[in-house]
C-alpha positions as a Markdown table, in Angstrom:
| # | Residue | x | y | z |
|---|---|---|---|---|
| 1 | Met | 95.8 | 107.5 | 94.8 |
| 2 | Thr | 99.2 | 109.0 | 94.2 |
| 3 | Ala | 101.9 | 108.8 | 97.0 |
| 4 | Gly | 100.8 | 111.1 | 99.6 |
| 5 | Gly | 97.0 | 110.8 | 98.3 |
| 6 | Lys | 97.6 | 113.6 | 95.7 |
| 7 | Gln | 95.4 | 112.9 | 92.6 |
| 8 | Thr | 93.0 | 115.6 | 92.0 |
| 9 | Gly | 92.7 | 119.3 | 92.8 |
| 10 | Ser | 95.9 | 121.3 | 93.7 |
| 11 | Ala | 98.0 | 122.0 | 96.8 |
| 12 | Arg | 96.2 | 123.6 | 99.6 |
| 13 | Ser | 99.0 | 124.7 | 101.9 |
| 14 | Val | 102.4 | 125.4 | 100.3 |
| 15 | Ala | 105.9 | 126.0 | 102.0 |
| 16 | Val | 108.6 | 127.6 | 99.8 |
| 17 | Leu | 112.1 | 127.2 | 101.3 |
| 18 | Gly | 114.4 | 129.8 | 99.9 |
| 19 | Ala | 113.6 | 133.6 | 99.4 |
| 20 | Gly | 115.9 | 134.4 | 96.8 |
| 21 | Ser | 115.0 | 135.2 | 93.1 |
| 22 | Trp | 113.5 | 132.0 | 92.0 |
| 23 | Gly | 112.0 | 130.9 | 95.3 |
| 24 | Thr | 110.2 | 134.2 | 95.5 |
| 25 | Thr | 109.2 | 134.0 | 92.0 |
| 26 | Phe | 107.7 | 130.5 | 92.3 |
| 27 | Ala | 105.8 | 131.6 | 95.4 |
| 28 | Lys | 104.2 | 134.2 | 93.4 |
| 29 | Ile | 103.4 | 131.8 | 90.7 |
| 30 | Leu | 101.8 | 129.5 | 93.3 |
| 31 | Ala | 99.7 | 132.6 | 94.5 |
| 32 | Asp | 98.7 | 133.7 | 91.1 |
| 33 | Ala | 97.8 | 130.2 | 90.1 |
| 34 | Ala | 95.5 | 129.9 | 93.3 |
| 35 | Ala | 93.9 | 133.3 | 92.4 |
| 36 | Ala | 93.1 | 132.6 | 89.0 |
| 37 | Ala | 91.6 | 129.2 | 90.0 |
| 38 | Gly | 89.7 | 130.6 | 92.7 |
| 39 | Asp | 91.3 | 128.3 | 95.3 |
| 40 | Pro | 92.1 | 129.2 | 98.8 |
| 41 | Arg | 95.8 | 128.5 | 99.4 |
| 42 | Thr | 98.3 | 129.4 | 102.1 |
| 43 | Ile | 101.7 | 130.3 | 100.9 |
| 44 | Arg | 104.5 | 130.6 | 103.2 |
| 45 | Leu | 107.9 | 131.7 | 102.2 |
| 46 | Trp | 111.0 | 130.8 | 104.3 |
| 47 | Gly | 114.1 | 133.3 | 104.2 |
| 48 | Arg | 117.4 | 133.4 | 106.3 |
| 49 | Arg | 117.5 | 137.2 | 106.3 |
| 50 | Ala | 115.1 | 139.2 | 108.6 |
| 51 | Glu | 115.2 | 142.3 | 106.4 |
| 52 | Val | 114.0 | 140.4 | 103.1 |
| 53 | Val | 111.2 | 138.7 | 105.3 |
| 54 | Asp | 110.1 | 142.0 | 106.7 |
| 55 | Gln | 110.1 | 143.5 | 103.3 |
| 56 | Ile | 108.0 | 140.7 | 101.8 |
| 57 | Asn | 105.5 | 141.1 | 104.8 |
| 58 | Thr | 105.2 | 144.9 | 105.0 |
| 59 | Ser | 105.8 | 146.1 | 101.4 |
| 60 | His | 105.1 | 142.9 | 99.4 |
| 61 | Val | 108.2 | 143.4 | 97.4 |
| 62 | Asn | 111.7 | 141.4 | 97.5 |
| 63 | Glu | 113.9 | 144.5 | 96.3 |
| 64 | Gln | 117.3 | 142.7 | 96.4 |
| 65 | Tyr | 116.1 | 139.9 | 94.1 |
| 66 | Leu | 113.2 | 141.2 | 92.2 |
| 67 | Lys | 113.4 | 145.0 | 92.5 |
| 68 | Asp | 110.1 | 146.5 | 92.6 |
| 69 | Ile | 107.9 | 143.7 | 91.3 |
| 70 | Pro | 104.8 | 143.4 | 93.6 |
| 71 | Leu | 104.1 | 140.2 | 95.2 |
| 72 | Pro | 100.8 | 138.8 | 96.1 |
| 73 | Glu | 99.4 | 139.8 | 99.7 |
| 74 | Ser | 98.5 | 136.1 | 100.2 |
| 75 | Ile | 102.4 | 135.4 | 100.5 |
| 76 | Ser | 103.6 | 135.5 | 104.0 |
| 77 | Ala | 107.2 | 135.3 | 105.0 |
| 78 | Ser | 109.2 | 134.1 | 107.9 |
| 79 | Thr | 112.5 | 133.3 | 109.3 |
| 80 | Asp | 111.1 | 130.5 | 111.3 |
| 81 | Val | 111.3 | 127.3 | 109.1 |
| 82 | Ala | 109.1 | 125.3 | 111.5 |
| 83 | Ala | 106.2 | 127.7 | 111.2 |
| 84 | Val | 106.7 | 128.0 | 107.5 |
| 85 | Leu | 106.7 | 124.1 | 107.3 |
| 86 | Glu | 103.7 | 123.4 | 109.4 |
| 87 | Gly | 100.8 | 121.6 | 107.6 |
| 88 | Ala | 102.2 | 122.3 | 104.2 |
| 89 | Asp | 101.3 | 119.5 | 101.8 |
| 90 | Leu | 103.5 | 121.0 | 99.0 |
| 91 | Val | 107.2 | 121.8 | 100.1 |
| 92 | Val | 109.3 | 123.7 | 97.4 |
| 93 | Ile | 112.9 | 124.0 | 98.0 |
| 94 | Ala | 115.2 | 126.7 | 96.4 |
| 95 | Val | 118.3 | 126.8 | 98.1 |
| 96 | Pro | 122.0 | 126.7 | 96.9 |
| 97 | Ala | 122.7 | 123.1 | 95.8 |
| 98 | Gln | 125.8 | 122.8 | 97.9 |
| 99 | Ser | 123.9 | 123.8 | 101.1 |
| 100 | Leu | 121.0 | 121.3 | 100.5 |
| 101 | Arg | 122.0 | 118.3 | 102.5 |
| 102 | Pro | 122.9 | 119.9 | 105.9 |
| 103 | Gln | 119.6 | 122.0 | 105.4 |
| 104 | Leu | 117.6 | 119.0 | 105.0 |
| 105 | Arg | 119.1 | 117.3 | 108.0 |
| 106 | Glu | 117.8 | 120.4 | 110.0 |
| 107 | Trp | 114.4 | 120.4 | 108.4 |
| 108 | Lys | 113.6 | 116.5 | 108.2 |
| 109 | Gly | 111.4 | 116.3 | 111.4 |
| 110 | Leu | 109.6 | 119.4 | 110.4 |
| 111 | Ile | 108.1 | 118.2 | 106.9 |
| 112 | Ala | 104.7 | 116.6 | 107.0 |
| 113 | Pro | 104.8 | 112.7 | 106.3 |
| 114 | Asp | 102.5 | 113.0 | 103.4 |
| 115 | Ala | 104.0 | 116.2 | 101.8 |
| 116 | Met | 105.1 | 116.2 | 98.2 |
| 117 | Val | 108.5 | 117.9 | 97.8 |
| 118 | Val | 109.6 | 119.9 | 94.7 |
| 119 | Ser | 113.1 | 120.9 | 93.9 |
| 120 | Leu | 113.7 | 124.1 | 92.0 |
| 121 | Met | 117.6 | 123.6 | 92.2 |
| 122 | Lys | 119.8 | 122.9 | 89.2 |
| 123 | Gly | 123.0 | 121.7 | 90.7 |
| 124 | Leu | 125.1 | 118.7 | 91.1 |
| 125 | Glu | 126.5 | 117.9 | 94.7 |
| 126 | Leu | 130.2 | 118.1 | 95.1 |
| 127 | Ser | 131.9 | 115.0 | 96.3 |
| 128 | Thr | 128.9 | 112.6 | 95.9 |
| 129 | Asp | 127.8 | 113.7 | 92.0 |
| 130 | Ala | 124.4 | 113.3 | 93.5 |
| 131 | Arg | 121.5 | 114.9 | 91.7 |
| 132 | Met | 119.3 | 117.2 | 94.0 |
| 133 | Ser | 116.3 | 114.7 | 93.8 |
| 134 | Glu | 118.8 | 112.0 | 94.9 |
| 135 | Val | 120.2 | 114.2 | 97.8 |
| 136 | Ile | 116.3 | 114.8 | 98.9 |
| 137 | Gly | 115.4 | 111.2 | 98.8 |
| 138 | Glu | 118.5 | 110.1 | 100.8 |
| 139 | Glu | 118.1 | 112.8 | 103.5 |
| 140 | Leu | 114.2 | 112.6 | 103.9 |
| 141 | Gly | 113.8 | 109.0 | 103.1 |
| 142 | Leu | 111.3 | 109.6 | 100.7 |
| 143 | Pro | 110.5 | 107.2 | 97.6 |
| 144 | Ala | 110.9 | 108.8 | 94.2 |
| 145 | Glu | 107.2 | 109.2 | 93.6 |
| 146 | Arg | 107.3 | 111.9 | 96.6 |
| 147 | Ile | 109.9 | 114.0 | 94.8 |
| 148 | Ala | 109.4 | 116.2 | 91.8 |
| 149 | Ile | 111.6 | 118.8 | 89.6 |
| 150 | Val | 110.5 | 121.9 | 88.1 |
| 151 | Ser | 112.8 | 122.9 | 85.4 |
| 152 | Gly | 113.0 | 124.7 | 82.0 |
| 153 | Pro | 113.7 | 128.3 | 80.8 |
| 154 | Asn | 113.4 | 129.8 | 84.3 |
| 155 | Leu | 114.8 | 133.2 | 84.2 |
| 156 | Ala | 113.2 | 134.3 | 87.4 |
| 157 | Met | 112.9 | 138.2 | 86.6 |
| 158 | Glu | 111.1 | 137.6 | 83.4 |
| 159 | Ile | 108.6 | 135.2 | 85.1 |
| 160 | Ala | 108.1 | 137.6 | 87.9 |
| 161 | Arg | 107.3 | 140.3 | 85.4 |
| 162 | Glu | 104.5 | 137.8 | 84.1 |
| 163 | Glu | 106.2 | 137.3 | 80.7 |
| 164 | Pro | 104.8 | 134.2 | 79.3 |
| 165 | Thr | 106.9 | 131.2 | 80.1 |
| 166 | Ala | 106.5 | 127.3 | 79.7 |
| 167 | Ser | 108.2 | 124.7 | 82.1 |
| 168 | Val | 108.4 | 121.1 | 83.1 |
| 169 | Val | 107.4 | 119.3 | 86.0 |
| 170 | Ala | 109.1 | 115.9 | 86.3 |
| 171 | Cys | 108.0 | 113.0 | 88.8 |
| 172 | Thr | 108.1 | 109.3 | 88.3 |
| 173 | Asp | 104.4 | 109.4 | 89.4 |
| 174 | Ser | 102.5 | 111.1 | 86.6 |
| 175 | Ala | 99.5 | 111.6 | 88.9 |
| 176 | Ala | 101.6 | 113.5 | 91.3 |
| 177 | Ala | 103.2 | 115.4 | 88.5 |
| 178 | Gly | 99.8 | 116.6 | 87.2 |
| 179 | Trp | 98.9 | 117.6 | 90.9 |
| 180 | Ile | 101.7 | 119.9 | 91.0 |
| 181 | Ala | 101.3 | 121.2 | 87.5 |
| 182 | Arg | 97.6 | 122.1 | 88.4 |
| 183 | Ser | 99.1 | 124.0 | 91.5 |
| 184 | Cys | 101.4 | 126.1 | 89.5 |
| 185 | Thr | 99.5 | 126.9 | 86.4 |
| 186 | Ala | 99.1 | 130.7 | 86.3 |
| 187 | Pro | 98.0 | 132.9 | 83.5 |
| 188 | Tyr | 101.8 | 133.6 | 82.5 |
| 189 | Phe | 103.2 | 130.1 | 83.6 |
| 190 | Arg | 102.3 | 126.9 | 81.7 |
| 191 | Pro | 103.9 | 123.5 | 83.1 |
| 192 | Tyr | 104.0 | 120.3 | 81.0 |
| 193 | Thr | 104.7 | 117.0 | 82.9 |
| 194 | Thr | 107.2 | 114.2 | 82.3 |
| 195 | Ala | 108.3 | 111.1 | 84.0 |
| 196 | Asp | 111.9 | 111.7 | 82.9 |
| 197 | Val | 113.5 | 113.1 | 86.3 |
| 198 | Val | 117.0 | 112.2 | 85.4 |
| 199 | Gly | 116.8 | 114.0 | 82.0 |
| 200 | Val | 115.3 | 117.2 | 83.3 |
| 201 | Glu | 117.8 | 117.2 | 86.2 |
| 202 | Ile | 120.6 | 116.9 | 84.0 |
| 203 | Gly | 119.5 | 119.4 | 81.5 |
| 204 | Gly | 119.3 | 121.9 | 84.3 |
| 205 | Ile | 122.5 | 121.1 | 85.6 |
| 206 | Val | 124.9 | 120.9 | 82.6 |
| 207 | Lys | 123.4 | 124.0 | 81.0 |
| 208 | Asn | 124.9 | 126.2 | 83.7 |
| 209 | Val | 128.3 | 124.8 | 82.7 |
| 210 | Ile | 127.6 | 125.6 | 79.1 |
| 211 | Ala | 126.3 | 129.1 | 79.9 |
| 212 | Leu | 129.7 | 129.9 | 81.6 |
| 213 | Ala | 131.4 | 128.8 | 78.3 |
| 214 | Val | 129.2 | 131.1 | 76.1 |
| 215 | Gly | 129.5 | 133.9 | 78.6 |
| 216 | Ile | 133.3 | 133.6 | 78.3 |
| 217 | Cys | 133.1 | 133.7 | 74.6 |
| 218 | Glu | 130.9 | 136.9 | 75.0 |
| 219 | Gly | 133.3 | 138.5 | 77.3 |
| 220 | Lys | 136.1 | 138.0 | 74.8 |
| 221 | Gln | 133.8 | 139.6 | 72.2 |
| 222 | Met | 133.4 | 136.6 | 70.0 |
| 223 | Gly | 130.4 | 136.5 | 67.6 |
| 224 | Asp | 127.1 | 134.8 | 67.4 |
| 225 | Asn | 128.6 | 132.0 | 65.2 |
| 226 | Thr | 130.9 | 131.1 | 68.1 |
| 227 | Lys | 128.2 | 131.0 | 70.6 |
| 228 | Ala | 125.7 | 129.2 | 68.6 |
| 229 | Ser | 128.5 | 126.5 | 68.0 |
| 230 | Val | 129.2 | 126.3 | 71.8 |
| 231 | Ile | 125.3 | 126.1 | 72.6 |
| 232 | Thr | 124.9 | 123.3 | 70.0 |
| 233 | Arg | 127.8 | 121.2 | 71.0 |
| 234 | Gly | 126.9 | 121.9 | 74.5 |
| 235 | Leu | 123.5 | 120.4 | 74.0 |
| 236 | Ala | 125.3 | 117.3 | 72.4 |
| 237 | Glu | 127.5 | 116.7 | 75.6 |
| 238 | Thr | 124.4 | 117.2 | 77.8 |
| 239 | Ser | 122.5 | 114.7 | 75.8 |
| 240 | Arg | 125.5 | 112.2 | 76.1 |
| 241 | Leu | 125.4 | 112.4 | 80.2 |
| 242 | Ala | 121.6 | 112.3 | 80.2 |
| 243 | Leu | 121.5 | 109.1 | 78.1 |
| 244 | Ala | 124.1 | 107.4 | 79.9 |
| 245 | Leu | 122.3 | 108.0 | 83.3 |
| 246 | Gly | 119.1 | 106.8 | 81.7 |
| 247 | Gly | 117.4 | 110.1 | 80.7 |
| 248 | Glu | 115.5 | 110.3 | 77.5 |
| 249 | Ala | 116.8 | 112.0 | 74.2 |
| 250 | Lys | 113.4 | 113.7 | 73.7 |
| 251 | Thr | 113.8 | 115.6 | 76.9 |
| 252 | Met | 117.0 | 117.1 | 75.8 |
| 253 | Ala | 115.2 | 118.6 | 72.8 |
| 254 | Gly | 112.4 | 120.0 | 75.0 |
| 255 | Leu | 111.9 | 122.7 | 77.4 |
| 256 | Ala | 114.2 | 121.4 | 80.2 |
| 257 | Gly | 116.9 | 120.5 | 77.6 |
| 258 | Leu | 117.2 | 122.9 | 74.6 |
| 259 | Gly | 114.8 | 125.6 | 76.2 |
| 260 | Asp | 116.7 | 126.2 | 79.2 |
| 261 | Leu | 120.2 | 125.7 | 77.5 |
| 262 | Val | 119.0 | 128.8 | 75.0 |
| 263 | Ala | 117.6 | 131.0 | 77.6 |
| 264 | Thr | 120.6 | 130.5 | 80.2 |
| 265 | Cys | 123.3 | 130.9 | 77.6 |
| 266 | Ser | 121.7 | 133.9 | 75.8 |
| 267 | Ser | 120.2 | 136.0 | 78.4 |
| 268 | Pro | 122.0 | 138.8 | 80.4 |
| 269 | Leu | 119.7 | 137.6 | 83.4 |
| 270 | Ser | 121.5 | 134.6 | 83.7 |
| 271 | Arg | 123.8 | 134.2 | 86.5 |
| 272 | Asn | 126.0 | 131.7 | 84.8 |
| 273 | His | 126.2 | 133.6 | 81.6 |
| 274 | Thr | 127.0 | 136.9 | 83.5 |
| 275 | Ala | 129.9 | 135.0 | 85.5 |
| 276 | Gly | 131.2 | 133.5 | 82.3 |
| 277 | Arg | 131.2 | 137.0 | 80.6 |
| 278 | Leu | 133.1 | 138.5 | 83.5 |
| 279 | Leu | 135.8 | 135.8 | 83.4 |
| 280 | Gly | 136.1 | 136.4 | 79.7 |
| 281 | Gln | 136.7 | 140.3 | 80.4 |
| 282 | Gly | 139.6 | 139.2 | 82.4 |
| 283 | Leu | 138.4 | 139.2 | 86.2 |
| 284 | Thr | 139.4 | 136.4 | 88.5 |
| 285 | Leu | 137.1 | 133.7 | 90.0 |
| 286 | Glu | 137.4 | 135.7 | 93.3 |
| 287 | Glu | 136.5 | 139.0 | 91.6 |
| 288 | Val | 133.4 | 137.6 | 90.0 |
| 289 | Gly | 132.1 | 136.1 | 93.3 |
| 290 | Gln | 132.8 | 139.4 | 94.7 |
| 291 | Lys | 130.7 | 141.2 | 92.0 |
| 292 | Met | 127.8 | 138.9 | 92.0 |
| 293 | Thr | 125.1 | 139.0 | 94.6 |
| 294 | Gln | 123.8 | 135.4 | 93.7 |
| 295 | Thr | 125.2 | 131.9 | 93.3 |
| 296 | Ala | 126.4 | 130.8 | 89.7 |
| 297 | Glu | 125.7 | 127.1 | 90.2 |
| 298 | Gly | 127.7 | 126.2 | 87.2 |
| 299 | Ile | 130.9 | 127.4 | 89.1 |
| 300 | Lys | 130.0 | 125.1 | 92.1 |
| 301 | Ser | 128.8 | 122.1 | 89.9 |
| 302 | Gly | 131.1 | 122.2 | 86.9 |
| 303 | Gln | 133.8 | 119.8 | 88.8 |
| 304 | Ala | 131.1 | 117.5 | 89.9 |
| 305 | Val | 129.6 | 117.3 | 86.3 |
| 306 | His | 133.2 | 116.7 | 85.1 |
| 307 | Glu | 134.0 | 113.8 | 87.6 |
| 308 | Leu | 130.5 | 112.4 | 86.9 |
| 309 | Ala | 131.3 | 112.3 | 83.1 |
| 310 | Gly | 134.7 | 110.7 | 83.8 |
| 311 | Lys | 133.1 | 107.8 | 85.9 |
| 312 | Leu | 130.7 | 107.0 | 83.0 |
| 313 | Gly | 133.0 | 107.3 | 80.3 |
| 314 | Val | 131.4 | 110.2 | 78.8 |
| 315 | Glu | 133.1 | 112.7 | 76.7 |
| 316 | Met | 132.4 | 116.3 | 77.7 |
| 317 | Pro | 134.9 | 118.8 | 76.1 |
| 318 | Ile | 133.3 | 121.9 | 76.8 |
| 319 | Thr | 132.7 | 121.0 | 80.4 |
| 320 | Ala | 136.1 | 119.9 | 80.7 |
| 321 | Ala | 137.6 | 123.2 | 79.4 |
| 322 | Val | 135.4 | 125.2 | 81.7 |
| 323 | Val | 136.6 | 123.4 | 84.7 |
| 324 | Ala | 140.1 | 123.8 | 83.8 |
| 325 | Val | 139.3 | 127.6 | 83.2 |
| 326 | Leu | 137.8 | 127.6 | 86.8 |
| 327 | Ala | 140.8 | 125.6 | 88.2 |
| 328 | Gly | 143.3 | 128.2 | 86.8 |
| 329 | Lys | 144.8 | 125.4 | 84.5 |
| 330 | Leu | 143.5 | 126.9 | 81.3 |
| 331 | Ser | 143.3 | 130.6 | 80.4 |
| 332 | Val | 140.2 | 132.1 | 78.8 |
| 333 | Asp | 142.2 | 133.0 | 75.8 |
| 334 | Gln | 142.9 | 129.1 | 75.3 |
| 335 | Leu | 139.4 | 127.9 | 75.7 |
| 336 | Gly | 138.6 | 128.5 | 72.1 |
| 337 | Pro | 141.7 | 127.0 | 70.6 |
| 338 | Val | 141.5 | 123.9 | 73.0 |
| 339 | Leu | 137.9 | 123.0 | 71.8 |
| 340 | Leu | 138.8 | 123.7 | 67.9 |
| 341 | Ser | 141.9 | 121.4 | 68.2 |
| 342 | Arg | 139.8 | 118.3 | 69.0 |
| 343 | Glu | 139.9 | 115.3 | 66.3 |
| 344 | Leu | 137.7 | 115.6 | 63.4 |
| 345 | Lys | 134.7 | 113.3 | 63.4 |
| 346 | Pro | 131.0 | 113.3 | 61.9 |
| 347 | Glu | 128.7 | 115.8 | 63.7 |
| 348 | Gly | 126.1 | 113.0 | 64.7 |
| 349 | Asp | 129.0 | 111.0 | 66.5 |
| 350 | Tyr | 127.7 | 111.8 | 70.2 |
């Protein structure tokens, strides 16, 4: 048996905490997976805003985040987190990374003792440089085998439209990862499994920062050669950090590494790419925040990634340049020249 007794079958009662675009989409995946498998499953979605919750319950849509995409009627929503968490054997968390720790402190006593907890978040905590799985473990007192990560090319709108997508479920317990994967295998959503939690999380974190850089390049009307160069070298520095923390190189070449990086850096649906593009067009950081309705995690996590790299002695020049732009120490016009002025060396020297 795995931690929490999860070895066969799939989740029976699921709580999804966070009714934004990805949280709502993942609730839809879980509902569609259950319908495809003929499994009875309760899916409850927690949201902060009563108007969003009411719309999900009455009209089965979440217009603010997913426009007019219909949601399965098997999904119910509530602003009462205790009611959503009651009896859930799978708890999925999709809240902004920087708000996770205080919210977990409020939720700790409400989560079932044997529940598996899944993070959909792709951020690094400021001040501690902790990954989301580490924050969850610390605040809930859970062992690593009870915590999993779902990551990969996860542009929520495309998945909500049921466009075919593959992703990764990472957990140190392979049986638990398989149990979660079975719970979210929908006709349009295919999860793979891995034990490399560190690599999967680092891939999901750093790609947001690299997407900001690519967005800036696009905002400055630079071409595909420039963007491809930033993406490729961005993968190199993501890999350096992941390996320094104990992640695996093959993860960086997979869905949670290269796959997520390409999707986030190239799609107009990407919040971080969009934020970078607006910065490249000359908007201030404050103006970007006012223009966007959702959190661009790279803006929040970039400094934490830069600090972590410094502690480990890992060279991350693109990340450093983006952080300098965000701090107002470097203009978007200086970004390209700064990166191109680095010392010459062989490409394979990571």
